[in-house]
Amino acid sequence: MILCLVSEGYAQNTVFFDMDKRLSDQPPSFLDQLPPTTPKKPSSISGMANIPIRKFRIQGNALFSGYDDDMRAILAMYLISEATVDRLNKQGIPSTVTLALEKLLNHPFTGFDQFFHAVKPLLSDNDRHVYQDVIFSYASVYPEHLISPETLHDIKRRLTRYYHQRGYINSIAIIPDQKVVDGVITIQIIEGRLTEISIFGNKHITSTYIFDRIQPVLDLKGRILNIHTLEKGLQDCIPVLKRNPRVKNINARLMPGISIGEATLEIHVEEAPMIQIKVNANNHHSPVIGAYCGEIGFRHLNLLGLGDTILLQYGMTEGLDDIAFNYQFPVNTHGAHITLAADQSESVVVADDYEKYDLTNSVTRFSLGVTWPFFQNIFHEFSMTARMERLHAKTTFMGMPFELDGADENGEADLTIAHCIHEWVHRSNQQVFGIRSTASFGLDAFNATINENEPDGRFATWLIQTQWFRQLDFKQSEIIARLDVRYSNQRLMPSQKFALGGAQSVRGYRENRITSDDGQLFSLQWQLPVMRLPWAGISQTAEDGYIIASCFFDYGNAHNFDTEDPSPTTISSIGTGLRWNINAKIFAQLYWAYALRDIEDPEQYDIQDDGVHFQVQMIVYE
């Protein structure tokens, strides 16, 4: 039998199971029992009831060489007659065909590999693919077999299944009509390839943007298609694309191509809205400058068509005006980007005890940073950010400069800060765990404020933040845990303090009730959906209208560096809350917490003193 393995553009191998040759290194007793053969006249497969055959020639196989015993066994079993098995039995080989083949492949005298002959490579192309002529010979001279067309179809199906079981799902074996010369049947292997990758559904995102982010899949184009390799490539890039805010959903579908052995990968993209405007109302600010805040934000996820993002936000309370700007520009296809940010806030104290003093504060902040993801896949992400920040703050009292901690005689303070941020996230089907490390260094650069004894622009802090989210089997409930730890090497200016108290910290206390140089924050929350209350005309899907109840415990601890600690140093609370997800664009939440440590409240009352924190958010356009 002759196996001729040929694949255009890859290695050209020829593997022979030659049933007509004698090899002198065979055991004579075995060879003597085999009858001689005589060449036959050519005959054609077409129209023949039974086809005389001594050999198979396989053409088109570049994947499985002559070393592949499984493929040899598939064909060899059709060339062993019952008379041959009887003769093998006399040699002590088991009588079943399967065991006979197994023995045939492994017997020290009759094994195929001892008759392996390989000539030197004939040539090689620019891609360093080697073309070889590899020959396997076997000296058995079995009687010629008469094989029916049905048997040939069975051989073809077995070879095709041989490929499919190994993941080559669009490879196929065919037997073309041919002249049969000396009992040689040629079987053609068409090793299927991924010939085309197409993107559908994208309107604002360019196809190049998607192609650049599916490089592991793009590398498979033109190569022999293996479904397991393709799935691995898709698993490496599709989940990452699904986390891209520009992509609402993305799916891949493998389709047959125009010709046999061709396949097309169709990638269907559902874009997220590129433009979004949302409004927000909450009481998440300190009552000193006005607790009740209204915010409006604008976001564009593809401003210049390059996957760049711009964010604009304006917030206002009774005593605060704050405007923020953020622009991100991608620098590679793996998520690395440059961020330019600016923030300007003007605040005035509106508390009754201080309003008459016209105590104002203005802060201007600029930053430039680079974020570089070093590793990201379906389960893990690791990135680093390097950011430089420039901050200018000015405080006045009744229109005159006020020397707050660290400020100069003009009431001004300038800081130049270098931040180094490392972030690692692990995801699974039921949980997410993330940890972020932020090391910040105040530099004596660009006219930073420098003092002898007071806090100044030279400092170092380290903030470690962890968060854990897990879905539970009990009624689709969830657990959210958070831990923040902050260290510093000296007294800090007010803008760099660690704050405790409020909706994003220890609930049950006023916003920023305690500020310190060092501190710890811990929060544990359990939440579960309790009922569905759809709003007619607004809640439209089955997921809309759910009310999620929660209970929580918050704890905070504060310390100062080389000065008296704040009083109290520890605050904690327990509480409950409700969140109503009216639809995908609107939600409202209300938390109430009971403060476990009593703190004397200021004379001017605010609902934060009773542990009430609320927020309503609505996306008005996207």
Coordinates of C-alpha atoms in Angstrom, one line a residue, residues 81-491:
S81 CA -7.1 -11.3 4.4
E82 CA -8.3 -14.1 6.5
A83 CA -5.7 -16.4 4.9
T84 CA -3.0 -13.9 6.0
V85 CA -4.4 -13.9 9.6
D86 CA -4.2 -17.7 9.6
R87 CA -0.6 -17.5 8.6
L88 CA 0.0 -14.9 11.4
N89 CA -1.6 -17.2 13.9
K90 CA 0.9 -19.9 13.0
Q91 CA 3.6 -17.3 14.1
G92 CA 1.9 -17.0 17.4
I93 CA 0.1 -13.7 16.7
P94 CA -3.6 -13.5 18.0
S95 CA -6.3 -14.4 15.6
T96 CA -8.4 -11.2 15.6
V97 CA -7.7 -8.6 13.0
T98 CA -7.5 -5.9 15.6
L99 CA -4.9 -7.7 17.6
A100 CA -3.1 -8.8 14.5
L101 CA -2.7 -5.2 13.4
E102 CA -1.6 -4.2 16.9
K103 CA 1.0 -6.9 16.8
L104 CA 1.9 -6.0 13.3
L105 CA 2.7 -2.5 14.3
N106 CA 4.8 -3.4 17.3
H107 CA 6.4 -6.8 16.5
P108 CA 10.2 -6.4 16.6
F109 CA 10.6 -8.3 13.3
T110 CA 7.5 -7.2 11.4
G111 CA 7.0 -3.7 12.8
F112 CA 6.7 -0.9 10.2
D113 CA 9.3 1.4 11.7
Q114 CA 12.2 -0.9 11.1
F115 CA 11.7 -0.5 7.4
F116 CA 11.6 3.3 7.5
H117 CA 13.6 5.0 4.8
A118 CA 13.8 8.8 4.4
V119 CA 15.7 10.7 1.8
K120 CA 17.1 14.2 2.3
P121 CA 14.7 17.2 1.9
L122 CA 14.2 18.0 -1.7
L123 CA 13.7 21.7 -1.2
S124 CA 12.4 24.3 1.3
D125 CA 10.4 27.5 0.8
N126 CA 10.9 30.9 2.4
D127 CA 8.7 29.9 5.3
R128 CA 11.2 27.1 6.2
H129 CA 8.6 24.4 5.4
V130 CA 10.5 21.3 4.3
Y131 CA 9.4 19.1 1.4
Q132 CA 10.3 15.5 1.9
D133 CA 9.9 12.2 0.2
V134 CA 9.4 9.7 3.1
I135 CA 8.9 6.0 2.3
F136 CA 7.6 3.2 4.5
S137 CA 8.0 -0.3 3.1
Y138 CA 6.5 -3.6 4.2
A139 CA 7.6 -6.9 2.6
S140 CA 4.3 -8.8 2.9
V141 CA 3.1 -9.9 -0.5
Y142 CA -0.5 -10.6 0.3
P143 CA -2.9 -11.9 -2.3
E144 CA -4.7 -9.3 -4.2
H145 CA -8.1 -8.3 -2.6
L146 CA -11.3 -7.6 -4.3
I147 CA -12.8 -4.5 -2.6
S148 CA -16.4 -3.4 -3.4
P149 CA -17.3 0.3 -4.0
E150 CA -19.2 0.2 -0.6
T151 CA -15.9 -0.8 1.1
L152 CA -14.1 2.1 -0.6
H153 CA -16.7 4.5 0.7
D154 CA -16.2 3.0 4.2
I155 CA -12.5 3.6 3.9
K156 CA -13.2 7.2 2.8
R157 CA -15.5 7.7 5.8
R158 CA -13.0 6.3 8.2
L159 CA -10.3 8.6 7.0
T160 CA -12.6 11.6 7.1
R161 CA -13.7 10.6 10.6
Y162 CA -10.0 10.2 11.5
Y163 CA -9.5 13.9 10.8
H164 CA -12.7 15.0 12.4
Q165 CA -12.0 13.2 15.7
R166 CA -8.8 15.2 15.9
G167 CA -10.5 18.5 15.4
Y168 CA -10.0 19.0 11.6
I169 CA -13.7 19.4 11.0
N170 CA -13.6 20.6 7.4
S171 CA -11.0 18.1 6.1
I172 CA -12.3 15.3 4.0
A173 CA -11.1 12.2 2.1
I174 CA -12.4 11.6 -1.4
I175 CA -11.7 8.8 -3.9
P176 CA -11.6 10.2 -7.4
D177 CA -12.4 8.1 -10.5
Q178 CA -9.1 6.6 -11.7
K179 CA -7.4 3.8 -13.5
V180 CA -6.2 1.1 -11.2
V181 CA -2.7 0.1 -12.0
D182 CA -1.1 -2.9 -10.2
G183 CA -3.8 -2.8 -7.6
V184 CA -3.0 0.8 -6.4
I185 CA -6.0 3.0 -5.3
T186 CA -5.4 6.7 -4.8
I187 CA -7.3 8.4 -2.0
Q188 CA -7.3 12.2 -2.1
I189 CA -7.2 14.1 1.3
I190 CA -8.5 17.6 1.2
E191 CA -7.1 19.3 4.4
G192 CA -9.6 22.1 5.1
R193 CA -8.4 25.6 5.7
L194 CA -9.7 28.8 7.2
T195 CA -9.9 30.9 4.1
E196 CA -11.8 34.0 5.2
I197 CA -12.6 36.0 8.3
S198 CA -15.4 38.5 8.0
I199 CA -16.8 41.2 10.4
F200 CA -20.5 42.0 10.5
G201 CA -22.6 44.4 12.4
N202 CA -20.1 47.1 13.0
K203 CA -21.2 50.6 12.1
H204 CA -18.9 53.0 14.1
I205 CA -16.1 50.6 15.0
T206 CA -13.9 49.9 12.0
S207 CA -13.3 46.3 10.9
T208 CA -9.5 47.0 11.4
Y209 CA -10.2 47.8 15.0
I210 CA -11.7 44.4 15.5
F211 CA -9.1 42.5 13.4
D212 CA -6.3 44.1 15.4
R213 CA -7.8 42.7 18.6
I214 CA -8.3 39.1 17.4
Q215 CA -4.8 38.5 16.2
P216 CA -4.6 34.9 17.6
V217 CA -7.5 34.1 15.3
L218 CA -6.2 36.2 12.4
D219 CA -3.0 34.2 12.5
L220 CA -5.0 31.0 11.7
K221 CA -6.2 32.4 8.3
G222 CA -4.9 30.3 5.4
R223 CA -3.7 27.5 7.7
I224 CA -5.2 24.0 8.1
L225 CA -8.2 24.4 10.3
N226 CA -8.4 22.7 13.7
I227 CA -11.5 23.5 15.7
H228 CA -9.6 23.2 19.0
T229 CA -6.9 25.7 17.9
L230 CA -9.6 28.0 16.7
E231 CA -11.6 27.8 20.0
K232 CA -8.4 28.5 21.9
G233 CA -7.7 31.6 19.8
L234 CA -11.3 32.8 20.2
Q235 CA -11.2 32.2 24.0
D236 CA -8.1 34.4 24.2
C237 CA -9.6 37.4 22.5
I238 CA -13.4 37.3 22.4
P239 CA -13.9 37.6 26.2
V240 CA -11.5 40.6 26.3
L241 CA -13.5 42.2 23.5
K242 CA -16.7 41.7 25.4
R243 CA -15.3 43.7 28.2
N244 CA -14.5 46.5 25.8
P245 CA -17.1 49.3 26.5
R246 CA -17.6 49.8 22.7
V247 CA -18.8 46.2 22.3
K248 CA -22.1 45.2 23.7
N249 CA -21.8 41.7 22.4
I250 CA -19.7 39.7 20.0
N251 CA -20.1 36.2 18.6
A252 CA -18.2 34.0 16.2
R253 CA -19.7 31.5 13.7
L254 CA -17.8 29.1 11.5
M255 CA -19.4 28.6 8.1
P256 CA -18.5 26.5 5.0
G257 CA -16.7 28.2 2.2
I258 CA -17.4 28.2 -1.5
S259 CA -15.3 25.2 -2.2
I260 CA -14.7 21.9 -0.5
G261 CA -12.3 22.2 2.4
E262 CA -12.8 26.0 2.7
A263 CA -14.3 27.7 5.8
T264 CA -15.3 31.2 6.7
L265 CA -15.3 32.6 10.2
E266 CA -18.1 35.2 10.6
I267 CA -17.7 37.5 13.6
H268 CA -20.9 39.3 14.5
V269 CA -20.5 42.5 16.5
E270 CA -23.2 44.3 18.4
E271 CA -22.0 47.7 19.2
A272 CA -22.6 49.6 22.4
P273 CA -23.9 53.1 22.1
M274 CA -20.9 55.4 21.3
I275 CA -22.5 58.5 22.8
Q276 CA -24.0 58.6 26.3
I277 CA -25.5 61.4 28.4
K278 CA -26.5 60.6 32.0
V279 CA -27.7 62.6 35.0
N280 CA -27.3 61.7 38.6
A281 CA -28.8 63.0 41.9
N282 CA -27.4 62.0 45.3
N283 CA -26.4 63.2 48.8
H284 CA -22.8 61.9 48.5
H285 CA -21.1 65.2 49.4
S286 CA -20.2 66.7 52.7
P287 CA -23.0 68.9 54.2
V288 CA -20.3 71.5 54.9
I289 CA -20.4 72.4 51.1
G290 CA -23.9 71.1 50.4
A291 CA -24.8 67.4 50.6
Y292 CA -27.3 67.3 47.8
C293 CA -25.6 67.1 44.4
G294 CA -26.7 67.1 40.8
E295 CA -24.4 65.8 38.1
I296 CA -24.5 65.5 34.3
G297 CA -22.0 63.5 32.3
F298 CA -21.2 63.1 28.6
R299 CA -19.2 60.2 27.2
H300 CA -18.1 59.5 23.6
L301 CA -16.4 56.1 23.1
N302 CA -15.1 56.7 19.6
L303 CA -14.5 60.4 19.2
L304 CA -12.0 60.3 16.3
G305 CA -12.9 56.8 15.1
L306 CA -9.8 55.3 16.7
G307 CA -11.3 53.8 19.8
D308 CA -10.5 57.0 21.7
T309 CA -12.8 58.1 24.6
I310 CA -13.7 61.5 26.0
L311 CA -15.5 62.1 29.3
L312 CA -17.0 65.4 30.4
Q313 CA -18.7 65.8 33.8
Y314 CA -20.2 68.7 35.7
G315 CA -21.4 68.5 39.3
M316 CA -23.0 71.1 41.5
T317 CA -24.1 71.4 45.2
E318 CA -25.1 74.4 47.2
G319 CA -21.5 75.3 47.7
L320 CA -19.6 73.4 45.0
D321 CA -19.0 73.7 41.3
D322 CA -16.9 70.9 39.8
I323 CA -16.0 70.2 36.2
A324 CA -13.9 67.3 35.0
F325 CA -12.4 66.3 31.7
N326 CA -10.8 62.9 30.7
Y327 CA -9.5 61.8 27.3
Q328 CA -8.1 58.3 26.6
F329 CA -6.2 57.5 23.4
P330 CA -5.2 53.9 22.5
V331 CA -1.6 53.2 21.7
N332 CA -1.8 49.5 20.8
T333 CA -4.2 46.7 20.2
H334 CA -3.8 45.2 23.6
G335 CA -5.5 47.9 25.6
A336 CA -2.6 50.2 26.3
H337 CA -3.7 53.8 26.3
I338 CA -2.6 57.4 27.2
T339 CA -4.9 59.3 29.6
L340 CA -5.1 63.1 29.8
A341 CA -7.3 64.5 32.6
A342 CA -8.1 67.8 34.1
D343 CA -10.4 68.9 37.0
Q344 CA -11.4 72.3 38.3
S345 CA -13.5 72.7 41.5
E346 CA -14.6 75.8 43.4
S347 CA -16.2 75.3 46.8
V348 CA -17.5 77.5 49.6
V349 CA -18.5 76.5 53.1
V350 CA -22.3 76.8 53.5
A351 CA -22.7 75.4 57.0
D352 CA -24.4 78.0 59.2
D353 CA -21.5 78.3 61.6
Y354 CA -19.0 79.2 58.9
E355 CA -21.1 80.7 56.0
K356 CA -20.5 84.3 57.2
Y357 CA -16.7 83.8 57.0
D358 CA -16.8 83.2 53.2
L359 CA -14.3 80.3 53.5
T360 CA -13.5 79.2 49.9
N361 CA -11.3 76.7 48.3
S362 CA -10.3 76.1 44.7
V363 CA -8.4 73.1 43.3
T364 CA -7.0 72.7 39.8
R365 CA -5.6 69.3 38.8
F366 CA -3.9 68.1 35.6
S367 CA -2.6 64.6 35.0
L368 CA -1.0 62.6 32.2
G369 CA -0.7 58.8 32.4
V370 CA 0.1 55.7 30.5
T371 CA -1.7 52.4 31.2
W372 CA -0.1 49.2 29.9
P373 CA -1.8 45.8 30.2
F374 CA 0.9 43.2 30.5
F375 CA -1.4 40.2 30.5
Q376 CA -5.1 39.7 29.8
N377 CA -7.3 36.7 28.9
I378 CA -10.7 35.3 29.9
F379 CA -9.7 34.7 33.5
H380 CA -6.9 37.2 34.3
E381 CA -5.8 40.8 33.8
F382 CA -2.6 42.5 34.9
S383 CA -1.8 46.1 34.1
M384 CA 0.4 48.9 35.2
T385 CA -0.2 52.7 35.1
A386 CA 2.4 55.4 35.4
R387 CA 0.8 58.9 36.0
M388 CA 2.1 62.3 36.6
E389 CA -0.2 64.8 38.4
R390 CA 0.1 68.5 39.0
L391 CA -2.2 70.0 41.6
H392 CA -2.7 73.7 42.7
A393 CA -5.0 74.6 45.6
K394 CA -5.9 78.0 47.1
T395 CA -7.9 78.8 50.2
T396 CA -9.3 82.2 51.2
F397 CA -11.0 83.5 54.3
M398 CA -13.2 86.5 54.0
G399 CA -11.5 87.2 50.7
M400 CA -8.0 87.0 52.2
P401 CA -5.4 84.2 51.7
F402 CA -5.8 81.6 54.4
E403 CA -2.8 79.5 55.4
L404 CA -4.3 76.0 55.7
D405 CA -2.0 73.1 56.6
G406 CA 1.0 73.3 54.3
A407 CA -0.1 76.3 52.3
D408 CA 2.2 79.3 51.9
E409 CA 1.4 82.9 52.9
N410 CA -0.8 83.3 49.9
G411 CA -3.0 80.4 50.9
E412 CA -1.7 78.4 48.0
A413 CA -0.2 74.9 47.7
D414 CA 1.4 73.2 44.7
L415 CA 2.0 69.5 44.4
T416 CA 3.8 67.4 41.8
I417 CA 2.9 63.8 42.3
A418 CA 4.1 60.6 40.6
H419 CA 1.7 57.6 40.8
C420 CA 2.7 54.0 40.1
I421 CA -0.4 51.7 39.9
H422 CA -0.4 48.0 39.6
E423 CA -3.8 46.2 39.1
W424 CA -4.6 42.5 38.9
V425 CA -8.1 41.1 38.3
H426 CA -9.1 37.4 38.4
R427 CA -12.5 36.4 37.0
S428 CA -14.4 33.1 36.9
N429 CA -18.0 32.0 36.3
Q430 CA -19.0 32.9 39.9
Q431 CA -16.6 35.4 41.2
V432 CA -14.3 38.4 40.6
F433 CA -11.3 39.3 42.7
G434 CA -9.2 42.4 42.2
I435 CA -6.3 44.1 43.9
R436 CA -4.8 47.5 43.2
S437 CA -1.6 48.9 44.5
T438 CA -1.0 52.7 44.2
A439 CA 2.3 54.1 45.3
S440 CA 2.3 58.0 45.2
F441 CA 5.4 60.2 45.6
G442 CA 5.3 63.9 46.1
L443 CA 8.3 65.4 44.2
D444 CA 10.3 68.5 44.7
A445 CA 9.7 69.6 41.1
F446 CA 7.9 72.2 39.1
N447 CA 7.8 74.7 42.1
A448 CA 6.1 72.3 44.5
T449 CA 5.4 73.7 47.9
I450 CA 8.3 73.0 50.3
N451 CA 8.1 73.7 54.1
E452 CA 10.5 73.1 57.0
N453 CA 8.1 71.8 59.6
E454 CA 4.7 71.8 58.1
P455 CA 3.4 69.1 55.7
D456 CA 4.6 69.9 52.2
G457 CA 4.9 68.5 48.7
R458 CA 7.5 65.9 49.6
F459 CA 5.8 62.7 50.7
A460 CA 5.2 59.0 50.0
T461 CA 2.0 57.1 50.4
W462 CA 0.9 53.5 49.6
L463 CA -2.7 52.6 49.1
I464 CA -3.7 48.9 48.7
Q465 CA -7.3 48.2 47.6
T466 CA -8.9 44.8 47.2
Q467 CA -12.4 43.8 46.2
W468 CA -14.1 40.5 46.0
F469 CA -17.5 39.7 44.4
R470 CA -19.1 36.3 44.4
Q471 CA -22.4 34.9 43.2
L472 CA -24.0 32.4 45.6
D473 CA -26.3 29.5 44.7
F474 CA -28.8 30.7 47.4
K475 CA -31.6 32.6 45.5
Q476 CA -29.1 34.3 43.2
S477 CA -27.6 36.3 46.1
E478 CA -24.2 37.9 46.0
I479 CA -21.4 38.9 48.4
I480 CA -19.3 42.0 48.0
A481 CA -16.2 42.5 50.2
R482 CA -13.8 45.4 50.2
L483 CA -10.6 46.2 52.0
D484 CA -8.5 49.4 51.7
V485 CA -5.2 50.0 53.5
R486 CA -3.3 53.3 53.4
Y487 CA 0.2 54.1 54.6
S488 CA 2.2 57.3 54.6
N489 CA 5.7 58.4 55.6
Q490 CA 4.8 61.8 57.0
R491 CA 2.0 64.4 57.7

